[in-house]
Coordinates of C-alpha atoms and ligand atoms in Angstrom, one line a residue:
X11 CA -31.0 5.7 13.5
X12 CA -30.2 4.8 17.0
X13 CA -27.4 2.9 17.9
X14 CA -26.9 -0.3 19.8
X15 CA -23.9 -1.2 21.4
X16 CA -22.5 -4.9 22.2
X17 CA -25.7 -6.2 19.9
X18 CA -27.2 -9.4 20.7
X19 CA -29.3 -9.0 17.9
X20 CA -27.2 -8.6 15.0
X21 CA -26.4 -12.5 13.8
X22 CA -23.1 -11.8 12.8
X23 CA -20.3 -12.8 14.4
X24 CA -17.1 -11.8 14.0
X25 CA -15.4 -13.9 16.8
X26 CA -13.4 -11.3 17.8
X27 CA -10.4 -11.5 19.9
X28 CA -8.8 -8.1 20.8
X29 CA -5.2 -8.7 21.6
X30 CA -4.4 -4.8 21.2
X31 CA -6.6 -3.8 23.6
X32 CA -5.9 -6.4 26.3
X33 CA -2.3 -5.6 25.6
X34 CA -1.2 -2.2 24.9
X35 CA -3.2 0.1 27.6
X36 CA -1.6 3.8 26.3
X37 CA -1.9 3.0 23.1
X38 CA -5.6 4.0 22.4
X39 CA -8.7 5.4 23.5
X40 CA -12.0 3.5 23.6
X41 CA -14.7 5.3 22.0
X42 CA -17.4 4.4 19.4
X43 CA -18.5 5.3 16.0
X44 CA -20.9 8.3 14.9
X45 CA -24.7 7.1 13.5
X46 CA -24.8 7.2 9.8
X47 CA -28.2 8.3 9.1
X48 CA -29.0 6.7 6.0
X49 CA -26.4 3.9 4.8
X50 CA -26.0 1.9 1.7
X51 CA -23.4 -0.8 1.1
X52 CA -21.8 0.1 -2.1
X53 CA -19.4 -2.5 -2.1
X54 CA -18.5 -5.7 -0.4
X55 CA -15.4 -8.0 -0.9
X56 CA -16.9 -11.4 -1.1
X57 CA -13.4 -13.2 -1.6
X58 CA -11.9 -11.3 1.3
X59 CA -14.9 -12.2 3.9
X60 CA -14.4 -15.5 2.7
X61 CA -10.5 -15.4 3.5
X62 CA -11.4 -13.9 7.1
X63 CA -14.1 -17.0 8.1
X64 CA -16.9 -14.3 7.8
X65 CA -20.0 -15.2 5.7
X66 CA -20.0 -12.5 3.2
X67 CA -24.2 -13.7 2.4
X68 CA -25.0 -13.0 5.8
X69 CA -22.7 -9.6 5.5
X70 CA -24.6 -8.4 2.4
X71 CA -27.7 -7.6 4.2
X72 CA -29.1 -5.2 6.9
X73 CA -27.2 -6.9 9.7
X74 CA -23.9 -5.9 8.1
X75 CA -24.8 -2.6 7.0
X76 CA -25.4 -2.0 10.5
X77 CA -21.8 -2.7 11.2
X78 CA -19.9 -1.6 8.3
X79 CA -21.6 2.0 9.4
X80 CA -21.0 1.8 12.8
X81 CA -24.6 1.6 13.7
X82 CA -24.6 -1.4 15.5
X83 CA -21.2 -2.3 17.4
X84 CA -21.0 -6.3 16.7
X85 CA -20.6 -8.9 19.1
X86 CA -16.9 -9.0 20.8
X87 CA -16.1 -5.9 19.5
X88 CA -13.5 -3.5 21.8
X89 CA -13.9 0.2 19.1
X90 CA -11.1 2.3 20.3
X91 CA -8.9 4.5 18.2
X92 CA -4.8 4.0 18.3
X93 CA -2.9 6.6 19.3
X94 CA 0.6 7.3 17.1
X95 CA 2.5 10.4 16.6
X96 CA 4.7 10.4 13.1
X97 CA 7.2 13.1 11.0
X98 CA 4.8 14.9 8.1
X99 CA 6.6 16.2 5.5
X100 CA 9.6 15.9 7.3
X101 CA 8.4 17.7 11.1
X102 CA 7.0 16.0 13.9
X103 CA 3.7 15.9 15.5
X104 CA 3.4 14.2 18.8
X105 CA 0.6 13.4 19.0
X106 CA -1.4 12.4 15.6
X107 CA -3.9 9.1 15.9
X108 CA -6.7 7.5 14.6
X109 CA -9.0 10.8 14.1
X110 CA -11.1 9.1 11.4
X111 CA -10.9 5.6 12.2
X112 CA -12.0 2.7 14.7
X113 CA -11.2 -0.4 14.7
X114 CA -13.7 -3.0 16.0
X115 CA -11.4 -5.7 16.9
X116 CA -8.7 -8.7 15.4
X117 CA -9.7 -12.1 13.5
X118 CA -7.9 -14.9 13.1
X119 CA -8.4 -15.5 9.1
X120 CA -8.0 -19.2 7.8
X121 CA -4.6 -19.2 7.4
X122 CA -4.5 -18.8 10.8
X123 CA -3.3 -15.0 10.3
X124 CA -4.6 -12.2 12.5
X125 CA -6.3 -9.4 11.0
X126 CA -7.5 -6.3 12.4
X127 CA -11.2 -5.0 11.4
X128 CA -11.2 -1.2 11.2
X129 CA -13.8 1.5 9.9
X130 CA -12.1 4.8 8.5
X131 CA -14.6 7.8 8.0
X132 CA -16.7 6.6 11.4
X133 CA -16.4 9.9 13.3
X134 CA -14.8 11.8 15.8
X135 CA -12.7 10.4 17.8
X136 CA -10.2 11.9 20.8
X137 CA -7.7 12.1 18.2
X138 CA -10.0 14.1 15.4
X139 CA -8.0 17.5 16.5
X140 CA -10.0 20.1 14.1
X141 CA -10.9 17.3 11.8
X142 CA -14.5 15.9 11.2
X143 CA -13.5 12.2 11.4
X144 CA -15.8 11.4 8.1
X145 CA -14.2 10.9 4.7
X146 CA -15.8 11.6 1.7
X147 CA -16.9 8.6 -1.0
X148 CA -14.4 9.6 -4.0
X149 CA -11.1 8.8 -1.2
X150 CA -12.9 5.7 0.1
X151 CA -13.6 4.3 -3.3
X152 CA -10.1 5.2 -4.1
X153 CA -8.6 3.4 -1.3
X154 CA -10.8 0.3 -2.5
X155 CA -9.9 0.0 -5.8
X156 CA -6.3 0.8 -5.5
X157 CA -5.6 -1.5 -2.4
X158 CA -7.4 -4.4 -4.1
X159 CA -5.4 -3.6 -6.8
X160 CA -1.8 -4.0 -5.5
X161 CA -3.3 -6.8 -3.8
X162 CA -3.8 -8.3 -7.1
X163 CA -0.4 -6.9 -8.4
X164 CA 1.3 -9.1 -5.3
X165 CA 2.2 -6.2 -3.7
X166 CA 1.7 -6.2 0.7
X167 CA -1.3 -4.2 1.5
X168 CA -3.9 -3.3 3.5
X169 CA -7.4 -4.8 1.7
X170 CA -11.2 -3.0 1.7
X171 CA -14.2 -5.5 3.4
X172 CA -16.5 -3.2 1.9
X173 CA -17.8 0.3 1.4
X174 CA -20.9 2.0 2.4
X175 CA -22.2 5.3 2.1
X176 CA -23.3 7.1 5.2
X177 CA -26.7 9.3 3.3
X178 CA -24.5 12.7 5.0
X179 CA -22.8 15.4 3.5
X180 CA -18.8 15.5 4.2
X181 CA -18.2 19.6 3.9
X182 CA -15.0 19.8 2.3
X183 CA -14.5 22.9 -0.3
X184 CA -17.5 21.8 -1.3
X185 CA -20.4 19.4 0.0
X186 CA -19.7 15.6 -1.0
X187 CA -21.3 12.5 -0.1
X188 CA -19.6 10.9 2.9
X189 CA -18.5 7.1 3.3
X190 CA -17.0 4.6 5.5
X191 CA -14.7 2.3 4.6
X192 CA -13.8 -1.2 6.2
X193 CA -10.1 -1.5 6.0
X194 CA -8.6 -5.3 6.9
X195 CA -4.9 -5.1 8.0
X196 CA -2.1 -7.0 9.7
X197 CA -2.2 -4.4 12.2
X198 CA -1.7 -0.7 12.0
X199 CA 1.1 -0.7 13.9
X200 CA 3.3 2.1 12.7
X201 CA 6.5 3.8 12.9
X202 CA 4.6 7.0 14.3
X203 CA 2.8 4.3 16.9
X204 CA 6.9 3.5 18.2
X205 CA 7.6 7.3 18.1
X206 CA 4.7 7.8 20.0
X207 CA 5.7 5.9 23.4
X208 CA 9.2 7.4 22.7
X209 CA 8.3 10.8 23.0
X210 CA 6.8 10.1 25.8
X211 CA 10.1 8.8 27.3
X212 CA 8.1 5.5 28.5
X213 CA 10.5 3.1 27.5
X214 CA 8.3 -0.2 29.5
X215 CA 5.5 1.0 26.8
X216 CA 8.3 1.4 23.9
X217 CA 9.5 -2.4 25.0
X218 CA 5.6 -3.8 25.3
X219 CA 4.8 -2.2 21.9
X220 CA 8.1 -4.2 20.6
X221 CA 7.2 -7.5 22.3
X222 CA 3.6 -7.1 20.6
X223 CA 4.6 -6.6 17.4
X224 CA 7.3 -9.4 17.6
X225 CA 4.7 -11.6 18.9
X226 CA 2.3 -10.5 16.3
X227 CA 4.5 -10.1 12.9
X228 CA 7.9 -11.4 13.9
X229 CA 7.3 -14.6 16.2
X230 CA 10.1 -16.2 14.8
X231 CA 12.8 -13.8 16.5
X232 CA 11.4 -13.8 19.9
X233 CA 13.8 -15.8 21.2
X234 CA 16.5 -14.3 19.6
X235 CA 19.6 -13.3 21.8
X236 CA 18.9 -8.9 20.7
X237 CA 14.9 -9.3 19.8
X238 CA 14.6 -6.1 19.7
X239 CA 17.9 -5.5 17.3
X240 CA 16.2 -8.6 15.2
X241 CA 13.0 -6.4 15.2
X242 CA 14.7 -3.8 13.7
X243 CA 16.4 -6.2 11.2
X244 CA 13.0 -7.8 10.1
X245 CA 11.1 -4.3 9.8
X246 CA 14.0 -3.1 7.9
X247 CA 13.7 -6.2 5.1
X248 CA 9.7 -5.5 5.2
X249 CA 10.1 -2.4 4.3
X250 CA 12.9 -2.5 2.0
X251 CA 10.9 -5.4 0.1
X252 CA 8.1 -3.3 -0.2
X253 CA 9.3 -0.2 -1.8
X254 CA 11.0 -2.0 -4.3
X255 CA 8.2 -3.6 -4.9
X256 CA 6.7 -0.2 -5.2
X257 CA 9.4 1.0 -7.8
X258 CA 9.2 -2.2 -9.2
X259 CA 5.5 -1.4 -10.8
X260 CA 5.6 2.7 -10.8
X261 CA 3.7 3.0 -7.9
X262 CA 4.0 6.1 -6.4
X263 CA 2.6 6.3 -2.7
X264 CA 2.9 10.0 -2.7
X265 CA 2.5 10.4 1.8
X266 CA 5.4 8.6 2.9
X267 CA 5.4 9.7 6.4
X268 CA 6.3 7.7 9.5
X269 CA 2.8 7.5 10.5
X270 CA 1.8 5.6 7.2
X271 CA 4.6 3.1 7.3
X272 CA 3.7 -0.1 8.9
X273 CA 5.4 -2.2 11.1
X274 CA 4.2 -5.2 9.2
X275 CA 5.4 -3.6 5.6
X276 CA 1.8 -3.7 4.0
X277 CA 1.2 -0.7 2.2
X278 CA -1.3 1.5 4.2
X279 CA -3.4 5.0 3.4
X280 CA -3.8 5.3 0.1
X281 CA -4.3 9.1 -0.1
X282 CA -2.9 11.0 -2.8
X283 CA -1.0 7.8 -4.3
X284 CA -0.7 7.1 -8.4
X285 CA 0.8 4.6 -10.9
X286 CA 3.4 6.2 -12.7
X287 CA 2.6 6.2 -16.6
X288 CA 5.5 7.6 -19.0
X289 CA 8.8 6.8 -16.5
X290 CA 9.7 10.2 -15.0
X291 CA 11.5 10.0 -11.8
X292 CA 10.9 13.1 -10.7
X293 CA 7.2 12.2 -10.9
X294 CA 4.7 13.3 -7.8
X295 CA 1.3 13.5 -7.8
X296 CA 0.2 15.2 -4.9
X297 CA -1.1 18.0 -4.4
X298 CA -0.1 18.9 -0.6
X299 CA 3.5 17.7 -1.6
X300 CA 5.2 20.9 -3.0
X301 CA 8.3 20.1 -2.7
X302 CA 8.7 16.3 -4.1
X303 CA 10.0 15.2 -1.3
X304 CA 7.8 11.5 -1.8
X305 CA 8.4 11.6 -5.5
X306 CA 8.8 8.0 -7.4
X307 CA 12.9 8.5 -7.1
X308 CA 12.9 9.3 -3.5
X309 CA 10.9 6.3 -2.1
X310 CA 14.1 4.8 -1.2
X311 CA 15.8 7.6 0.2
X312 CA 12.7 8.5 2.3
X313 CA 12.6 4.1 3.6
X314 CA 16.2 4.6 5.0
X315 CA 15.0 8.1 6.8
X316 CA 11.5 6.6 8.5
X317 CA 13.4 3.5 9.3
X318 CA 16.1 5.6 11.4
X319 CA 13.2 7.2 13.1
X320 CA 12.3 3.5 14.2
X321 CA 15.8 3.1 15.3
X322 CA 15.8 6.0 17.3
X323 CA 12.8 4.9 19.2
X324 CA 14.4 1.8 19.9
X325 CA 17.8 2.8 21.5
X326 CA 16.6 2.7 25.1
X327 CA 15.5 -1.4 24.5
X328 CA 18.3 -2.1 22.3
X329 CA 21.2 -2.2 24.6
X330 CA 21.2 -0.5 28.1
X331 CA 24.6 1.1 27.3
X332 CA 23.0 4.3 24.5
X333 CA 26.9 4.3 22.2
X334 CA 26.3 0.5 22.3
X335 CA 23.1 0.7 21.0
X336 CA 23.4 3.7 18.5
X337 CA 26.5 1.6 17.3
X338 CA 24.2 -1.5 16.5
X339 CA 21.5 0.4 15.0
X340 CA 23.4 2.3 12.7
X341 CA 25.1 -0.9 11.5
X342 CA 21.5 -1.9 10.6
X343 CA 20.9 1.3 9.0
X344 CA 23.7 1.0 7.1
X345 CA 22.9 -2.2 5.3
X346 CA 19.0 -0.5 4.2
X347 CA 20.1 0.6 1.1
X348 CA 22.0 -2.1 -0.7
X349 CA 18.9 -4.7 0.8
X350 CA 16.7 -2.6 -0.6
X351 CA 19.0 -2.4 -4.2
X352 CA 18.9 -6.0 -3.9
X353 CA 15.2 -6.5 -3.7
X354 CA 14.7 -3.8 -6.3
X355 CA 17.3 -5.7 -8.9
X356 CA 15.7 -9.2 -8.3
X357 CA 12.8 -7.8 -9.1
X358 CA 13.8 -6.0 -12.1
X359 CA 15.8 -8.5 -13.3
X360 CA 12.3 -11.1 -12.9
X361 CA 10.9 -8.3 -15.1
X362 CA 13.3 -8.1 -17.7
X363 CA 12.7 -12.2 -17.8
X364 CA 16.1 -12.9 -16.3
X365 CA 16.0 -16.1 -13.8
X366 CA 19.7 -16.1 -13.4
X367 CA 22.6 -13.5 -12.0
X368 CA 25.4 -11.5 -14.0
X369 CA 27.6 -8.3 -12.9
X370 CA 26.1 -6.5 -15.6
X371 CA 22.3 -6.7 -15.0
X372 CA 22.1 -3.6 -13.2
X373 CA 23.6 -1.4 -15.9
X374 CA 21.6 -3.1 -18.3
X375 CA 18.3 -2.4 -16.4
X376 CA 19.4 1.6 -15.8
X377 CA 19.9 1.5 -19.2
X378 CA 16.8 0.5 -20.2
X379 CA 15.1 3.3 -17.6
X380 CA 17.6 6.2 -19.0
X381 CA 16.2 5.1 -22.7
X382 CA 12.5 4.6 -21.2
X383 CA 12.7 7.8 -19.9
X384 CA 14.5 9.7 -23.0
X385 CA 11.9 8.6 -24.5
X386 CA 8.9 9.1 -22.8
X387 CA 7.7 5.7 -22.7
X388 CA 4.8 4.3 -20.9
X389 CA 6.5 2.4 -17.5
X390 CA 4.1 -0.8 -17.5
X391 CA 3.8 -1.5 -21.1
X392 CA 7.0 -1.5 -21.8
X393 CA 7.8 -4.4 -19.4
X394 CA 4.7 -6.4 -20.4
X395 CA 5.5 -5.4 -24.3
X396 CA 9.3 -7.0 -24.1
X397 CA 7.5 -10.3 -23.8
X398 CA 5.1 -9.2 -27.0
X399 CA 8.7 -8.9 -28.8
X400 CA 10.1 -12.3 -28.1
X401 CA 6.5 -13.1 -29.0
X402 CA 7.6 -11.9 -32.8
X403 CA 6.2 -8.2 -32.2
X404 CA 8.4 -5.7 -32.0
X405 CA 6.0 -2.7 -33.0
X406 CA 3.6 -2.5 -29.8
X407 CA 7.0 -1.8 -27.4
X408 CA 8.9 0.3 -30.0
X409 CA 6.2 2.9 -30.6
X410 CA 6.0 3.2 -27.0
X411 CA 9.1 5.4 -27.8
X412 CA 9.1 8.5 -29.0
X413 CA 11.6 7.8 -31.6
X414 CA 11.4 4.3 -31.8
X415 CA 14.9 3.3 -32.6
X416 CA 16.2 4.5 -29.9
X417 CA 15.3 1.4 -28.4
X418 CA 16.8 -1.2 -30.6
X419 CA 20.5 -0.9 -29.4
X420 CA 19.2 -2.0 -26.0
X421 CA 17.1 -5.3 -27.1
X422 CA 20.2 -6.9 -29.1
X423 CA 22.1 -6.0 -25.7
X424 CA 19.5 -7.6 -23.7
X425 CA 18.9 -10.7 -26.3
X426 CA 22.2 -11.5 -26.0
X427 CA 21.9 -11.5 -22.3
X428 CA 18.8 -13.5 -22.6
X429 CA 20.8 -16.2 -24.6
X430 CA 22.8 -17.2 -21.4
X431 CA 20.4 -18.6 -20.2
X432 CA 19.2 -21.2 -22.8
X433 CA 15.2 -20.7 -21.9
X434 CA 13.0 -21.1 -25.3
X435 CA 11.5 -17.5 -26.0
X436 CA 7.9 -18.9 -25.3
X437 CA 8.8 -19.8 -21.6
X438 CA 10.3 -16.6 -21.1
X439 CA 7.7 -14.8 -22.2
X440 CA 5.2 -16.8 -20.3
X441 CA 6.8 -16.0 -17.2
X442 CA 7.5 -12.7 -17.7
X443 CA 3.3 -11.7 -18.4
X444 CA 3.5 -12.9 -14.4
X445 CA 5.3 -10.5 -13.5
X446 CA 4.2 -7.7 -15.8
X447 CA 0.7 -6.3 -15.6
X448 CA -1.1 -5.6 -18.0
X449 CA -3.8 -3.7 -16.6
X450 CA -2.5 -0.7 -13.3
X451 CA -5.3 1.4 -11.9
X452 CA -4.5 4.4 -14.4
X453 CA -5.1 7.6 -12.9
X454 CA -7.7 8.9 -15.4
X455 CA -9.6 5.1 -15.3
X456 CA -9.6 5.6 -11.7
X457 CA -10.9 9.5 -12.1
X458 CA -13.7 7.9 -14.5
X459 CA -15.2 5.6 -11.9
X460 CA -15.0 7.6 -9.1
X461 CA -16.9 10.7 -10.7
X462 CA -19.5 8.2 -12.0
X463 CA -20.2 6.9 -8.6
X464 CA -19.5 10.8 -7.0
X465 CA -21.4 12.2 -9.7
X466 CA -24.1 10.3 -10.6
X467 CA -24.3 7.7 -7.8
X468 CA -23.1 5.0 -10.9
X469 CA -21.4 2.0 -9.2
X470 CA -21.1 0.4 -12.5
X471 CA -17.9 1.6 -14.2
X472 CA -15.6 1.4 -10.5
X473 CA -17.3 -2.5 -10.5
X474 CA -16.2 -3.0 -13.9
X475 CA -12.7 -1.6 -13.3
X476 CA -12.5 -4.0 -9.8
X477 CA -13.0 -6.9 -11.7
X478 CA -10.2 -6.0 -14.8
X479 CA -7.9 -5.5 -11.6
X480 CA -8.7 -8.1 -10.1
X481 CA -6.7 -10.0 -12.9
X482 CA -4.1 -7.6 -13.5
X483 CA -1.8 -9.9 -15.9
X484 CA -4.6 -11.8 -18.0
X485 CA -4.9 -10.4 -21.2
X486 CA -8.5 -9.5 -21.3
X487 CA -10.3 -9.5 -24.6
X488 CA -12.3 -6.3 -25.5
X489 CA -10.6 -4.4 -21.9
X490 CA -7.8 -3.0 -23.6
X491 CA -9.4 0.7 -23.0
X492 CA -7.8 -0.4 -19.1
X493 CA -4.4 -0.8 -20.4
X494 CA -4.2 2.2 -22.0
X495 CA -1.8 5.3 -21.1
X496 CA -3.9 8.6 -21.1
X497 CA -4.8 10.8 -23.6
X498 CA -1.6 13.6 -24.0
X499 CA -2.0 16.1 -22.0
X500 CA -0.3 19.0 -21.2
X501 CA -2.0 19.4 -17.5
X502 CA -0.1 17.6 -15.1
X503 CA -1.9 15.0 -12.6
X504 CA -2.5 16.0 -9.2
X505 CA -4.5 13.9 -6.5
X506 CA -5.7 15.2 -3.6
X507 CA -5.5 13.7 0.0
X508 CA -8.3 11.9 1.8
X509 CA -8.6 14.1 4.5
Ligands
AMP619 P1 -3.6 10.7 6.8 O1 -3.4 11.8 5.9 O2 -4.9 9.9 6.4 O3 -2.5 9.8 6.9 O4 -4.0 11.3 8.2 C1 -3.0 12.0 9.0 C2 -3.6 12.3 10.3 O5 -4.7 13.2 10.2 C3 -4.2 11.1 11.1 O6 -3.9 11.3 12.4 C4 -5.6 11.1 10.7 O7 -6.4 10.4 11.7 C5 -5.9 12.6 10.7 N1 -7.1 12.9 9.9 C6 -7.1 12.9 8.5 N2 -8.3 13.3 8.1 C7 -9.1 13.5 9.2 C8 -10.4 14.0 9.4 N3 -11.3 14.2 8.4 N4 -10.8 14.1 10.7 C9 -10.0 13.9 11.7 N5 -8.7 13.5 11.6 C10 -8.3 13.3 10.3
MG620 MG1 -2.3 8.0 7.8

């Protein structure tokens, strides 16, 4: 297929207004997609074009094929691929990047929000390094479904415009079909995109990168007296809001590095990531992370070490005098972990269907973990089946419990908790199924969908789990096969990164 560049052609307009590329010159290279020769749209998020001001009719056609491969480069659109550097695993690489992705430009959504429009899986790029730039269809699907998903679940994340399949081969061990995806974020400004102009030394590019991001996520603290102290301050709550809101559901994001943490605190890069089911702390799921250093337990431990990295890059803008400023930043530092334990227990203590404060909560909520765990009982349906028991049922969250007894001691504790606050059981209970999903992408639902589209080019079962998900605390009638923990098994998960 040949390509066409700046296409007068294509009707669709994104009204496009590139404020990273007019502001943030060393922070990317311009360079375009690779041709797909044969694309199909597998997938397109009608709600989410809606949300953006595109027409998602005119986007399910030729026209937006065209784009959503990279074929045609739409109207407006400035492709370039942002450069960041970020710690993997702990060590750091300099220079990392977009090596699979391009984004085509910002939009201003109808709330007034801007968005940035990117393809991953579109090609080299000057940051591939030995990589291909493509990504195969079973990660891209994956990234769909899951970031729609915690979307659904209220969680901050980056969304999925669509998916396509590029008719190519992605040679991984093995040949797979390739695909692009269109990832909508609030930018991917990262930690590793801060650490990037700081090991560089260029501290004018370290304070424009700052400025942008304040102007873009944090306007509200530009005029503060320290902005770039504030900055800190407000990446730090971001971030520390969404862990917990990562531990509050069992989500486990399994590649925690600096370069996948946002500046904006979405959830980005949804690689080897899974939903806990029985509550293990010590649970990770990837493959490529042999040493659990981004297991479920750790999240919080690993927030407080990417966010010094931030702070580090920040020093030279923070104060001119560097004690001053490692002083200030280390008082910020300081205060990560009990924000984050207070995010984490408001949310728990939403869970457990408690609207007011007490000392005791948090021991009463560790309690019920230690006993979940003892246990072996499944993480989401024991939250969602504490409402079933003020409901009358007891059995549904008892036998969720190996021996389930063991349980009892801790619902008179928490009934006579729950009688403080003089709410009738049916309001509780009512609340709480908002705040307790029913339905979590479950790793072997997830497995199922993907090898039927992989497999046998079958779309239907990953559209059929996208729509239970996208109503992840209604009760669905004859869906319950979603809700479900897996099968036992003695093999433990294990996904595999996207790259
Ligand atoms: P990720 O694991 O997706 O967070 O990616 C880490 C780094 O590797 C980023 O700089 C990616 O752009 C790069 N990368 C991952 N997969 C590929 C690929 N297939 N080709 C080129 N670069 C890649
Ligand atoms: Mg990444």
């Amino acid at each position: 297929m040949v390509k066409s560049t700046g296409n007068k052609d294509n009707p669709i307009d994104f009204n496009f207004d590139n404020s990273f590329a007019c502001s943030l010159e060393g922070f990317f290279v311009s360079c375009d997609a690779e041709p797909a020769i044969a694309p199909e749209l597998l997938q397109l998020n009608y709600a989410l074009a809606l949300e953006l001001g595109l027409d998602p009719v005119a986007l399910d056609s030729d026209a937006g094929l065209a784009i959503f491969s990279g074929n045609t480069v739409p109207e407006g659109s400035h492709t370039l691929a942002q450069a960041y550097a970020g710690h993997q695993f702990g060590g750091f690489s300099p220079q990392l990047g977009d090596g699979r992705a391009l984004l085509l430009g910002e939009v201003i959504d109808n709330q007034k929000r801007r968005r940035d429009i990117q393809l991953k899986g579109s090609g080299r790029t000057p940051y591939s390094r030995g990589g291909d730039g493509k990504a195969a269809l079973g990660p891209v699907l994956r990234e769909y479904l899951i970031a729609e998903a915690m979307h659904m679940l209220g969680i901050p994340t980056t969304r999925a415009l669509a998916a396509i399949s590029t008719g190519a081969h992605v040679y991984r061990e093995t040949p797979l079909p390739g695909a692009i995806l269109t990832r909508v974020a609030a930018s991917h400004i990262r930690v590793g995109t801060f650490q990037y102009g700081a090991a560089r030394g260029e501290v004018d590019k370290v304070r424009a990168l700052a400025d942008y991001a304040i102007s873009r996520h944090y306007p509200e603290i530009a005029d503060a007296k320290n902005p770039y102290l504030e900055f800190f301050l407000a990446v730090t709550d971001a971030q520390a809001r969404l862990v917990a809101s990562w531990m509050n559901i069992g989500f486990i994001h399994g590649v925690m590095n600096t370069d996948n943490m946002t500046i904006s605190g979405e959830t980005i890069d949804y690689g080897p990531c899974a939903f806990m089911n029985s509550y293990s702390p010590g649970t990770v799921f990837s493959s490529i992370d042999q040493h659990g250093r981004y297991a479920y337990a750790n999240q919080p431990e690993i927030l407080v070490w990417n966010l010094a990295r931030l702070a580090e890059t920040l020093i030279p803008i923070v104060d001119p005098d560097k004690n001053r400023a490692i002083e200030l930043l280390t008082e910020t530092i300081d205060c990560i972990k009990p924000l984050y334990e207070s995010h984490w227990l408001a949310g728990m203590q939403s869970k457990v269907g408690l609207s007011t404060e007490d000392p005791q909560d948090q021991k009463l909520i560790t309690d019920l973990l230690s006993v979940m765990e003892e246990g072996q009982a499944d993480f989401t349906l024991v939250f969602r089946h504490l409402a079933k028991f003020l409901r009358g049922e007891s059995d549904p969250l008892r036998n969720l419990f190996k021996d389930p007894g063991a349980i009892d001691p801790w619902l008179q504790r928490w009934q006579k908790r729950l009688e403080q606050e003089g709410v009738s059981k049916d309001t509780r209970a009512e609340t709480m199924d908002r705040f307790n999903p029913i339905y979590i992408p479950r790793n072997h639902k997830v497995e199922e969908a993907l090898s039927a589209a992989v497999e046998q080019g079958d779309m239907k079962p990953f559209t059929k789990m996208l729509n239970v998900l996208n109503h992840p605390f209604d009760d669905i009638q004859e869906e319950e096969v979603y809700a479900e923990p897996p099968p036992m098994s003695n093999i433990p998960y294990r996904t595999f990164c996207g790259t």
